[in-house]
XYZ file of C-alpha atoms in Angstrom:
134
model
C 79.016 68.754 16.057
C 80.683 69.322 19.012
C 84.107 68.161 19.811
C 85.218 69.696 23.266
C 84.002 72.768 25.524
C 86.164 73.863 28.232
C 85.661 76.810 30.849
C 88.264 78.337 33.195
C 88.514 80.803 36.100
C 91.116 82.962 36.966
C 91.942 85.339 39.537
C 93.338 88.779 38.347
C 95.272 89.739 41.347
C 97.033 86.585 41.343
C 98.051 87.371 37.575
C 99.217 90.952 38.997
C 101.262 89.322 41.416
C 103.024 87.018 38.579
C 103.571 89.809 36.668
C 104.540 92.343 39.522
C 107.555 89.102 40.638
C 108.249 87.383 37.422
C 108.051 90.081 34.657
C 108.782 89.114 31.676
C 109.939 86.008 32.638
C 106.383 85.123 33.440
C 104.604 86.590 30.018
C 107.073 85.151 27.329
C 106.230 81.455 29.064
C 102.710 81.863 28.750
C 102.015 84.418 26.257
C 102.771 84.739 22.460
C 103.849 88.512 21.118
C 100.850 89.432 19.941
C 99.040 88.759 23.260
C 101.640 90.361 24.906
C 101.504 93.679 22.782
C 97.653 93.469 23.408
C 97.709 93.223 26.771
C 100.279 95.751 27.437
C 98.099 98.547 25.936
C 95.461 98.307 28.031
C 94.612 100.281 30.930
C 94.605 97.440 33.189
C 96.618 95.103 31.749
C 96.927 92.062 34.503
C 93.095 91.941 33.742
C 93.676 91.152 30.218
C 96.335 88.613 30.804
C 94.036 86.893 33.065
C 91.549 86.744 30.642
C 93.941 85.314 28.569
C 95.038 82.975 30.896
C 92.026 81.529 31.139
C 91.401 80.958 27.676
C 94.044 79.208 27.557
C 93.196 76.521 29.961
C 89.666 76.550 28.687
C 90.875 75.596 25.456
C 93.288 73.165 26.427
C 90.325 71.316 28.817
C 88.139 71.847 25.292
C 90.956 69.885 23.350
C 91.067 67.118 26.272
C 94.607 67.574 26.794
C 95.072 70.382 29.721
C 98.725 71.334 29.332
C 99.894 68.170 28.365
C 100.373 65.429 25.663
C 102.659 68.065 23.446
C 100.472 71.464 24.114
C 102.265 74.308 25.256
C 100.893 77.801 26.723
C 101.941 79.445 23.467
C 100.537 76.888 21.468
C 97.455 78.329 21.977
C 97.034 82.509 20.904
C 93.797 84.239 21.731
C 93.187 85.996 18.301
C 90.399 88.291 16.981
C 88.247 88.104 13.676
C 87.781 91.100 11.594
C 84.424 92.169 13.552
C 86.242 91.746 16.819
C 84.975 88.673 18.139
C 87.537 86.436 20.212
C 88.984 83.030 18.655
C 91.840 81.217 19.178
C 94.805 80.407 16.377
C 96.686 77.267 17.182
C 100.198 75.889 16.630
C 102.197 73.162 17.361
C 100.987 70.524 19.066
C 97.924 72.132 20.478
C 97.180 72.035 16.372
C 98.323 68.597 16.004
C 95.905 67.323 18.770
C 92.777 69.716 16.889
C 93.165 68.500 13.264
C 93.846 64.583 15.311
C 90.436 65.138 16.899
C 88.544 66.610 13.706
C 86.762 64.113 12.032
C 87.619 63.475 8.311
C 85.881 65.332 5.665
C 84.594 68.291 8.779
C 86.319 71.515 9.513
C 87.060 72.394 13.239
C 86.172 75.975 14.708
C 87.307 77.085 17.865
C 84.566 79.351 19.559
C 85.879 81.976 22.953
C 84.183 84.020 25.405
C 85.896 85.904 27.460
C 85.005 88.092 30.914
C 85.616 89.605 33.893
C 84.233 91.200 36.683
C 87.315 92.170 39.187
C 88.858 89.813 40.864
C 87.775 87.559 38.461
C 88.425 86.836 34.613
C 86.325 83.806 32.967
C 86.653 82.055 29.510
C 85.077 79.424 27.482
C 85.663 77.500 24.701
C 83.771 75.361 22.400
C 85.689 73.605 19.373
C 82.949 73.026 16.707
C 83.066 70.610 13.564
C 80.963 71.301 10.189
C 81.327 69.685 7.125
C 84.705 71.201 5.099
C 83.076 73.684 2.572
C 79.477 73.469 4.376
């Protein structure tokens, strides 16, 4: 079953401008270490921030909360599985408010996809329920 989808766009230049006035100061608000290591490898990375941006609000729309109600930027970390593929671990209250909207007895997955196509970066999430051991 479905418990929450979210989407969310963001615009990469306005990420490079964060980043090119705020620094630091601006990715260790929003982003956890690991994102931040990430993102700092790659060739371009205000494009990979915004991605991760987005994901961010997506999931935070897909959990119904937005950044509110005790979910934090870094609550949230854009993660990837063994193959590769994009998920999202979460902490804190952004955790709290999953396992509160999980029905008993079901397991929640949290599904992302992430683009862009300059200026743009997208991302969606969909938070998924099957049956625990299913």
């Amino acid at each position: 079953m479905i418990l929450g989808i979210g989407s969310d766009l963001c615009d990469i230049t306005r990420i490079q401008k964060s980043l090119d006035r705020f620094g630091e100061r601006f990715t260790h608000r929003i982003f956890t270490e690991g994102e931040r290591a990430k993102s700092d490898r790659r060739a371009t990375p205000a494009a990979s921030y915004a991605r991760r941006f987005a994901a961010k609000e997506a999931c935070s729309k897909a959990l119904g909360t937005g950044m509110r109600a005790g979910v934090f930027w870094r609550d949230m970390e854009v993660v990837n599985l063994p193959g590769g593929r994009p998920t999202m671990r979460l902490t804190g209250g952004a955790a709290e408010r999953l396992k509160a909207m999980t029905p008993a007895g079901f397991e929640a997955f949290v599904h992302v996809s992430l683009t862009d196509d300059p200026p743009m970066a997208q991302a969606f999430v969909v938070i998924e329920a099957w049956p625990a051991g299913g």
